């Protein structure tokens, strides 16, 4: 029997040092790879390969124009993670109570036999829709990430409505432009002003800062950061606007009011390229800086100064992040912020325009990866509502029966999903058969019946598409995996074989899957791509700046969005009445209310040390952020009698979470910031921060409002 515990970080560091010392005689070779993690930068990497099982240092590739030699500190320390002594290396079967951490090592054959027998029985008694393959972005490589879809299509298992990350951001951008694309992020370096709106790029996509700071050094460009607390990105900005959570739309429409009032709007551009109308102008006349100041908490002078800066700087690049869209008004906030660039006409200038993601610019044929030709799959379940799904909520189950089996790859929902109390309760069901394919004994794996050991990105082949840039990169297998680890692709193939299914993908290697996907997508011969390492999918500069018009049929940017057209374009599902949506770009006052019972607004912002729940196990991350903390404004803390470093509890109707108070005056009063997703066990009461987050679908098409939660706080 195996019981899982955490190895002290010092032991991890010592192991890495010893590995390097043992191999110091042989100079490591440098091999090209790609960061697989959920970050828009998708950095090109140069990896020291010491021997067939050992890596050394990981650096950013200097010859990649976007990475430009710079990577985050987490990935630079990757040897800590790939050689971690707590890695899962053998299949395990639960022998104790769910959540006890008591497992017994078994063979792969034993694991597959049990999984297949249980699934076939569930198919027979409850139907295939009672089995839910569940995944997300633990790896962003398409072969290893999206291959799980073949199980749904081959067997009729439940589909997954992917809402947890992009569901609130993408619709707002598409509502304006008609496509998820924009000017090459490298051209930030050619800007005279870079506006980093709603993303702490220093922590979450460091390469944005590389190009913004280059613009400052070479052109004297100004950097503006807009966020809800003074973070690492704001510390590097020339102008930092710290507003209340969920009020970005108010700032945006007030800026547009000023641009029109002061003659700084580009009316000629709007007449040719947008649907600007007298009705929209009349709407903006009521959105004064004074009105916005009361909502955002900014001073009128701050709003005026920001509007004048961008109104007098034609070559302004708006880098719009995900963070400010993780509110119940996130889609409309994205659309409002994006609309500022349309009013100034900044898209006319190289180094100008607005950008969120290039994910809509690639024309990839992934049919062999997803097995779309195998069948339609079963009912579609919202991944953000996994807690409600597993606890039997009839509405989210779409009138069907309960989910009886989960197969999980690339995600850690017991730690990451909203409304964690429901999720934990669902996973604890004795009648739920859970299989988790993982690299570490996560909070989710601990509640599984079968745990399978997974490879890491340097141990298999895959390709990676950049949402935050223009290249698609190939990441080859560089080292052998420890123990009996198997890749996602291998495991799905074996499950399909044993279930009696057949498909062309099951007769290929992961490298051949990459080659076949490239062939179907018209990218050319794989051997040449493999040598080069990438495909550049950059649109011509003028197309990326919409010089020939935007992607809607009338080629006009839409200040008055057609949300139903967005739904049709992307296959989104409405979660509200369309008539509820604001008519024009605007501030939409639908965030979770603060009141006498829950007077604080909590945001669970990304940590520089973690990436969602990934890297929480590595020595470097644990050293930099050893325990869960919450930032509290000193004036709020004084009223509550809370001193710096004291234990506190945050709570609301969804549950309670224990943290340590850190007094910090870098946000407005009434706001709390809890950085990072620590393991549940890192909290004194064993309950993670996402216990407090609602799983109600964000309008208009679903998603999670991770930064939109009202709570109380008390001294312990």
mmCIF file with all atom_site columns, C-alpha atoms in Angstrom, residues 235-383:
data_model
loop_
_atom_site.group_PDB
_atom_site.id
_atom_site.type_symbol
_atom_site.label_atom_id
_atom_site.label_alt_id
_atom_site.label_comp_id
_atom_site.label_asym_id
_atom_site.label_entity_id
_atom_site.label_seq_id
_atom_site.pdbx_PDB_ins_code
_atom_site.Cartn_x
_atom_site.Cartn_y
_atom_site.Cartn_z
_atom_site.occupancy
_atom_site.B_iso_or_equiv
_atom_site.pdbx_formal_charge
_atom_site.auth_seq_id
_atom_site.auth_comp_id
_atom_site.auth_asym_id
_atom_site.auth_atom_id
_atom_site.pdbx_PDB_model_num
ATOM 1   C CA . UNK A 1 235 ? 5.116   48.498 -11.065 1.00 0.00 ? 235 UNK A CA 1
ATOM 2   C CA . UNK A 1 236 ? 6.653   48.787 -14.546 1.00 0.00 ? 236 UNK A CA 1
ATOM 3   C CA . UNK A 1 237 ? 3.981   51.088 -15.984 1.00 0.00 ? 237 UNK A CA 1
ATOM 4   C CA . UNK A 1 238 ? 4.162   54.833 -16.624 1.00 0.00 ? 238 UNK A CA 1
ATOM 5   C CA . UNK A 1 239 ? 0.454   55.131 -15.864 1.00 0.00 ? 239 UNK A CA 1
ATOM 6   C CA . UNK A 1 240 ? -1.281  52.666 -13.522 1.00 0.00 ? 240 UNK A CA 1
ATOM 7   C CA . UNK A 1 241 ? -5.045  52.702 -13.105 1.00 0.00 ? 241 UNK A CA 1
ATOM 8   C CA . UNK A 1 242 ? -6.272  50.663 -10.134 1.00 0.00 ? 242 UNK A CA 1
ATOM 9   C CA . UNK A 1 243 ? -10.028 50.308 -10.405 1.00 0.00 ? 243 UNK A CA 1
ATOM 10  C CA . UNK A 1 244 ? -12.715 48.318 -8.664  1.00 0.00 ? 244 UNK A CA 1
ATOM 11  C CA . UNK A 1 245 ? -13.271 44.779 -9.952  1.00 0.00 ? 245 UNK A CA 1
ATOM 12  C CA . UNK A 1 246 ? -15.917 44.533 -12.646 1.00 0.00 ? 246 UNK A CA 1
ATOM 13  C CA . UNK A 1 247 ? -15.881 48.213 -13.647 1.00 0.00 ? 247 UNK A CA 1
ATOM 14  C CA . UNK A 1 248 ? -13.663 48.123 -16.747 1.00 0.00 ? 248 UNK A CA 1
ATOM 15  C CA . UNK A 1 249 ? -16.647 48.740 -18.998 1.00 0.00 ? 249 UNK A CA 1
ATOM 16  C CA . UNK A 1 250 ? -17.418 51.974 -17.153 1.00 0.00 ? 250 UNK A CA 1
ATOM 17  C CA . UNK A 1 251 ? -13.864 53.197 -17.674 1.00 0.00 ? 251 UNK A CA 1
ATOM 18  C CA . UNK A 1 252 ? -14.014 52.310 -21.362 1.00 0.00 ? 252 UNK A CA 1
ATOM 19  C CA . UNK A 1 253 ? -17.255 54.124 -22.161 1.00 0.00 ? 253 UNK A CA 1
ATOM 20  C CA . UNK A 1 254 ? -16.172 57.178 -20.158 1.00 0.00 ? 254 UNK A CA 1
ATOM 21  C CA . UNK A 1 255 ? -12.951 57.292 -22.188 1.00 0.00 ? 255 UNK A CA 1
ATOM 22  C CA . UNK A 1 256 ? -15.021 57.164 -25.377 1.00 0.00 ? 256 UNK A CA 1
ATOM 23  C CA . UNK A 1 257 ? -17.186 59.998 -24.004 1.00 0.00 ? 257 UNK A CA 1
ATOM 24  C CA . UNK A 1 258 ? -14.049 62.122 -23.582 1.00 0.00 ? 258 UNK A CA 1
ATOM 25  C CA . UNK A 1 259 ? -12.686 61.217 -27.013 1.00 0.00 ? 259 UNK A CA 1
ATOM 26  C CA . UNK A 1 260 ? -15.907 62.450 -28.625 1.00 0.00 ? 260 UNK A CA 1
ATOM 27  C CA . UNK A 1 261 ? -16.230 65.483 -26.357 1.00 0.00 ? 261 UNK A CA 1
ATOM 28  C CA . UNK A 1 262 ? -12.685 66.689 -27.008 1.00 0.00 ? 262 UNK A CA 1
ATOM 29  C CA . UNK A 1 263 ? -12.513 65.959 -30.719 1.00 0.00 ? 263 UNK A CA 1
ATOM 30  C CA . UNK A 1 264 ? -10.017 63.104 -30.250 1.00 0.00 ? 264 UNK A CA 1
ATOM 31  C CA . UNK A 1 265 ? -12.170 60.401 -31.824 1.00 0.00 ? 265 UNK A CA 1
ATOM 32  C CA . UNK A 1 266 ? -11.324 59.508 -35.430 1.00 0.00 ? 266 UNK A CA 1
ATOM 33  C CA . UNK A 1 267 ? -14.712 60.180 -37.007 1.00 0.00 ? 267 UNK A CA 1
ATOM 34  C CA . UNK A 1 268 ? -13.478 59.520 -40.529 1.00 0.00 ? 268 UNK A CA 1
ATOM 35  C CA . UNK A 1 269 ? -12.235 56.067 -39.527 1.00 0.00 ? 269 UNK A CA 1
ATOM 36  C CA . UNK A 1 270 ? -15.463 55.287 -37.697 1.00 0.00 ? 270 UNK A CA 1
ATOM 37  C CA . UNK A 1 271 ? -17.549 56.382 -40.684 1.00 0.00 ? 271 UNK A CA 1
ATOM 38  C CA . UNK A 1 272 ? -15.689 54.009 -42.997 1.00 0.00 ? 272 UNK A CA 1
ATOM 39  C CA . UNK A 1 273 ? -14.960 51.041 -40.744 1.00 0.00 ? 273 UNK A CA 1
ATOM 40  C CA . UNK A 1 274 ? -17.566 50.925 -37.931 1.00 0.00 ? 274 UNK A CA 1
ATOM 41  C CA . UNK A 1 275 ? -21.298 51.076 -37.251 1.00 0.00 ? 275 UNK A CA 1
ATOM 42  C CA . UNK A 1 276 ? -20.918 54.302 -35.253 1.00 0.00 ? 276 UNK A CA 1
ATOM 43  C CA . UNK A 1 277 ? -24.327 55.972 -35.059 1.00 0.00 ? 277 UNK A CA 1
ATOM 44  C CA . UNK A 1 278 ? -26.050 59.034 -33.585 1.00 0.00 ? 278 UNK A CA 1
ATOM 45  C CA . UNK A 1 279 ? -27.788 56.687 -31.138 1.00 0.00 ? 279 UNK A CA 1
ATOM 46  C CA . UNK A 1 280 ? -24.459 55.359 -29.849 1.00 0.00 ? 280 UNK A CA 1
ATOM 47  C CA . UNK A 1 281 ? -23.098 58.894 -29.549 1.00 0.00 ? 281 UNK A CA 1
ATOM 48  C CA . UNK A 1 282 ? -26.160 59.932 -27.559 1.00 0.00 ? 282 UNK A CA 1
ATOM 49  C CA . UNK A 1 283 ? -25.677 56.897 -25.324 1.00 0.00 ? 283 UNK A CA 1
ATOM 50  C CA . UNK A 1 284 ? -22.073 57.912 -24.608 1.00 0.00 ? 284 UNK A CA 1
ATOM 51  C CA . UNK A 1 285 ? -23.041 61.473 -23.695 1.00 0.00 ? 285 UNK A CA 1
ATOM 52  C CA . UNK A 1 286 ? -24.444 60.117 -20.427 1.00 0.00 ? 286 UNK A CA 1
ATOM 53  C CA . UNK A 1 287 ? -21.226 58.186 -19.613 1.00 0.00 ? 287 UNK A CA 1
ATOM 54  C CA . UNK A 1 288 ? -19.277 61.081 -18.156 1.00 0.00 ? 288 UNK A CA 1
ATOM 55  C CA . UNK A 1 289 ? -15.964 60.839 -16.296 1.00 0.00 ? 289 UNK A CA 1
ATOM 56  C CA . UNK A 1 290 ? -17.779 61.820 -13.112 1.00 0.00 ? 290 UNK A CA 1
ATOM 57  C CA . UNK A 1 291 ? -20.277 58.991 -13.624 1.00 0.00 ? 291 UNK A CA 1
ATOM 58  C CA . UNK A 1 292 ? -17.428 56.513 -14.240 1.00 0.00 ? 292 UNK A CA 1
ATOM 59  C CA . UNK A 1 293 ? -15.383 57.766 -11.283 1.00 0.00 ? 293 UNK A CA 1
ATOM 60  C CA . UNK A 1 294 ? -18.221 56.869 -8.906  1.00 0.00 ? 294 UNK A CA 1
ATOM 61  C CA . UNK A 1 295 ? -18.345 53.341 -10.344 1.00 0.00 ? 295 UNK A CA 1
ATOM 62  C CA . UNK A 1 296 ? -14.632 52.596 -10.852 1.00 0.00 ? 296 UNK A CA 1
ATOM 63  C CA . UNK A 1 297 ? -13.228 54.402 -7.801  1.00 0.00 ? 297 UNK A CA 1
ATOM 64  C CA . UNK A 1 298 ? -10.765 56.217 -10.067 1.00 0.00 ? 298 UNK A CA 1
ATOM 65  C CA . UNK A 1 299 ? -10.368 59.978 -9.892  1.00 0.00 ? 299 UNK A CA 1
ATOM 66  C CA . UNK A 1 300 ? -11.889 62.014 -12.719 1.00 0.00 ? 300 UNK A CA 1
ATOM 67  C CA . UNK A 1 301 ? -8.393  63.352 -13.432 1.00 0.00 ? 301 UNK A CA 1
ATOM 68  C CA . UNK A 1 302 ? -7.061  59.795 -13.923 1.00 0.00 ? 302 UNK A CA 1
ATOM 69  C CA . UNK A 1 303 ? -9.781  58.971 -16.455 1.00 0.00 ? 303 UNK A CA 1
ATOM 70  C CA . UNK A 1 304 ? -9.215  62.263 -18.284 1.00 0.00 ? 304 UNK A CA 1
ATOM 71  C CA . UNK A 1 305 ? -5.436  61.735 -18.413 1.00 0.00 ? 305 UNK A CA 1
ATOM 72  C CA . UNK A 1 306 ? -5.771  58.224 -19.797 1.00 0.00 ? 306 UNK A CA 1
ATOM 73  C CA . UNK A 1 307 ? -8.248  59.325 -22.467 1.00 0.00 ? 307 UNK A CA 1
ATOM 74  C CA . UNK A 1 308 ? -6.008  62.233 -23.526 1.00 0.00 ? 308 UNK A CA 1
ATOM 75  C CA . UNK A 1 309 ? -2.925  59.997 -23.726 1.00 0.00 ? 309 UNK A CA 1
ATOM 76  C CA . UNK A 1 310 ? -4.499  57.470 -26.081 1.00 0.00 ? 310 UNK A CA 1
ATOM 77  C CA . UNK A 1 311 ? -6.473  60.132 -27.934 1.00 0.00 ? 311 UNK A CA 1
ATOM 78  C CA . UNK A 1 312 ? -3.280  61.991 -28.807 1.00 0.00 ? 312 UNK A CA 1
ATOM 79  C CA . UNK A 1 313 ? -1.171  58.863 -29.471 1.00 0.00 ? 313 UNK A CA 1
ATOM 80  C CA . UNK A 1 314 ? -2.430  57.271 -32.703 1.00 0.00 ? 314 UNK A CA 1
ATOM 81  C CA . UNK A 1 315 ? 0.050   54.397 -32.528 1.00 0.00 ? 315 UNK A CA 1
ATOM 82  C CA . UNK A 1 316 ? -1.459  52.815 -29.388 1.00 0.00 ? 316 UNK A CA 1
ATOM 83  C CA . UNK A 1 317 ? -1.513  49.039 -28.930 1.00 0.00 ? 317 UNK A CA 1
ATOM 84  C CA . UNK A 1 318 ? -4.212  47.648 -26.620 1.00 0.00 ? 318 UNK A CA 1
ATOM 85  C CA . UNK A 1 319 ? -3.203  44.256 -25.149 1.00 0.00 ? 319 UNK A CA 1
ATOM 86  C CA . UNK A 1 320 ? -6.450  42.946 -23.661 1.00 0.00 ? 320 UNK A CA 1
ATOM 87  C CA . UNK A 1 321 ? -6.138  40.088 -21.167 1.00 0.00 ? 321 UNK A CA 1
ATOM 88  C CA . UNK A 1 322 ? -8.375  37.437 -19.652 1.00 0.00 ? 322 UNK A CA 1
ATOM 89  C CA . UNK A 1 323 ? -8.362  38.679 -16.065 1.00 0.00 ? 323 UNK A CA 1
ATOM 90  C CA . UNK A 1 324 ? -10.854 41.520 -16.374 1.00 0.00 ? 324 UNK A CA 1
ATOM 91  C CA . UNK A 1 325 ? -13.329 39.268 -18.191 1.00 0.00 ? 325 UNK A CA 1
ATOM 92  C CA . UNK A 1 326 ? -13.616 36.798 -15.308 1.00 0.00 ? 326 UNK A CA 1
ATOM 93  C CA . UNK A 1 327 ? -16.564 38.768 -14.000 1.00 0.00 ? 327 UNK A CA 1
ATOM 94  C CA . UNK A 1 328 ? -20.285 38.371 -14.538 1.00 0.00 ? 328 UNK A CA 1
ATOM 95  C CA . UNK A 1 329 ? -20.065 41.268 -16.984 1.00 0.00 ? 329 UNK A CA 1
ATOM 96  C CA . UNK A 1 330 ? -16.812 40.028 -18.533 1.00 0.00 ? 330 UNK A CA 1
ATOM 97  C CA . UNK A 1 331 ? -17.960 39.710 -22.148 1.00 0.00 ? 331 UNK A CA 1
ATOM 98  C CA . UNK A 1 332 ? -19.423 43.202 -22.260 1.00 0.00 ? 332 UNK A CA 1
ATOM 99  C CA . UNK A 1 333 ? -16.336 44.614 -20.530 1.00 0.00 ? 333 UNK A CA 1
ATOM 100 C CA . UNK A 1 334 ? -14.094 43.055 -23.178 1.00 0.00 ? 334 UNK A CA 1
ATOM 101 C CA . UNK A 1 335 ? -16.266 44.516 -25.926 1.00 0.00 ? 335 UNK A CA 1
ATOM 102 C CA . UNK A 1 336 ? -16.250 47.966 -24.323 1.00 0.00 ? 336 UNK A CA 1
ATOM 103 C CA . UNK A 1 337 ? -12.469 48.025 -23.877 1.00 0.00 ? 337 UNK A CA 1
ATOM 104 C CA . UNK A 1 338 ? -11.974 46.811 -27.443 1.00 0.00 ? 338 UNK A CA 1
ATOM 105 C CA . UNK A 1 339 ? -14.268 49.551 -28.711 1.00 0.00 ? 339 UNK A CA 1
ATOM 106 C CA . UNK A 1 340 ? -11.875 52.253 -27.511 1.00 0.00 ? 340 UNK A CA 1
ATOM 107 C CA . UNK A 1 341 ? -9.390  51.188 -30.198 1.00 0.00 ? 341 UNK A CA 1
ATOM 108 C CA . UNK A 1 342 ? -12.130 51.426 -32.836 1.00 0.00 ? 342 UNK A CA 1
ATOM 109 C CA . UNK A 1 343 ? -12.960 54.960 -31.788 1.00 0.00 ? 343 UNK A CA 1
ATOM 110 C CA . UNK A 1 344 ? -9.364  56.170 -31.924 1.00 0.00 ? 344 UNK A CA 1
ATOM 111 C CA . UNK A 1 345 ? -8.738  54.312 -35.183 1.00 0.00 ? 345 UNK A CA 1
ATOM 112 C CA . UNK A 1 346 ? -5.483  52.957 -33.771 1.00 0.00 ? 346 UNK A CA 1
ATOM 113 C CA . UNK A 1 347 ? -5.744  49.938 -36.094 1.00 0.00 ? 347 UNK A CA 1
ATOM 114 C CA . UNK A 1 348 ? -4.688  52.216 -38.952 1.00 0.00 ? 348 UNK A CA 1
ATOM 115 C CA . UNK A 1 349 ? -1.107  52.309 -37.685 1.00 0.00 ? 349 UNK A CA 1
ATOM 116 C CA . UNK A 1 350 ? 1.513   49.578 -37.540 1.00 0.00 ? 350 UNK A CA 1
ATOM 117 C CA . UNK A 1 351 ? 2.194   49.145 -33.839 1.00 0.00 ? 351 UNK A CA 1
ATOM 118 C CA . UNK A 1 352 ? -1.415  50.048 -33.099 1.00 0.00 ? 352 UNK A CA 1
ATOM 119 C CA . UNK A 1 353 ? -4.749  48.279 -32.766 1.00 0.00 ? 353 UNK A CA 1
ATOM 120 C CA . UNK A 1 354 ? -6.122  45.848 -30.195 1.00 0.00 ? 354 UNK A CA 1
ATOM 121 C CA . UNK A 1 355 ? -5.274  42.232 -29.543 1.00 0.00 ? 355 UNK A CA 1
ATOM 122 C CA . UNK A 1 356 ? -6.539  39.465 -27.290 1.00 0.00 ? 356 UNK A CA 1
ATOM 123 C CA . UNK A 1 357 ? -5.819  36.133 -29.023 1.00 0.00 ? 357 UNK A CA 1
ATOM 124 C CA . UNK A 1 358 ? -4.903  34.744 -32.446 1.00 0.00 ? 358 UNK A CA 1
ATOM 125 C CA . UNK A 1 359 ? -6.815  31.529 -31.827 1.00 0.00 ? 359 UNK A CA 1
ATOM 126 C CA . UNK A 1 360 ? -9.281  32.362 -34.577 1.00 0.00 ? 360 UNK A CA 1
ATOM 127 C CA . UNK A 1 361 ? -6.644  32.946 -37.237 1.00 0.00 ? 361 UNK A CA 1
ATOM 128 C CA . UNK A 1 362 ? -5.546  29.302 -37.646 1.00 0.00 ? 362 UNK A CA 1
ATOM 129 C CA . UNK A 1 363 ? -7.358  26.939 -40.008 1.00 0.00 ? 363 UNK A CA 1
ATOM 130 C CA . UNK A 1 364 ? -6.483  23.592 -38.456 1.00 0.00 ? 364 UNK A CA 1
ATOM 131 C CA . UNK A 1 365 ? -8.061  20.293 -39.437 1.00 0.00 ? 365 UNK A CA 1
ATOM 132 C CA . UNK A 1 366 ? -7.971  18.340 -36.164 1.00 0.00 ? 366 UNK A CA 1
ATOM 133 C CA . UNK A 1 367 ? -10.493 15.721 -37.220 1.00 0.00 ? 367 UNK A CA 1
ATOM 134 C CA . UNK A 1 368 ? -8.066  12.824 -36.860 1.00 0.00 ? 368 UNK A CA 1
ATOM 135 C CA . UNK A 1 369 ? -7.174  13.994 -33.333 1.00 0.00 ? 369 UNK A CA 1
ATOM 136 C CA . UNK A 1 370 ? -10.755 14.394 -32.139 1.00 0.00 ? 370 UNK A CA 1
ATOM 137 C CA . UNK A 1 371 ? -12.285 11.512 -34.116 1.00 0.00 ? 371 UNK A CA 1
ATOM 138 C CA . UNK A 1 372 ? -15.141 13.747 -35.175 1.00 0.00 ? 372 UNK A CA 1
ATOM 139 C CA . UNK A 1 373 ? -16.053 11.274 -37.933 1.00 0.00 ? 373 UNK A CA 1
ATOM 140 C CA . UNK A 1 374 ? -16.794 8.552  -35.383 1.00 0.00 ? 374 UNK A CA 1
ATOM 141 C CA . UNK A 1 375 ? -20.101 9.945  -34.163 1.00 0.00 ? 375 UNK A CA 1
ATOM 142 C CA . UNK A 1 376 ? -21.820 12.917 -32.515 1.00 0.00 ? 376 UNK A CA 1
ATOM 143 C CA . UNK A 1 377 ? -21.190 12.053 -28.871 1.00 0.00 ? 377 UNK A CA 1
ATOM 144 C CA . UNK A 1 378 ? -23.740 12.348 -26.093 1.00 0.00 ? 378 UNK A CA 1
ATOM 145 C CA . UNK A 1 379 ? -25.320 15.179 -24.103 1.00 0.00 ? 379 UNK A CA 1
ATOM 146 C CA . UNK A 1 380 ? -23.204 18.283 -23.506 1.00 0.00 ? 380 UNK A CA 1
ATOM 147 C CA . UNK A 1 381 ? -22.344 19.123 -19.894 1.00 0.00 ? 381 UNK A CA 1
ATOM 148 C CA . UNK A 1 382 ? -20.853 22.442 -18.744 1.00 0.00 ? 382 UNK A CA 1
ATOM 149 C CA . UNK A 1 383 ? -17.380 21.889 -17.292 1.00 0.00 ? 383 UNK A CA 1
#
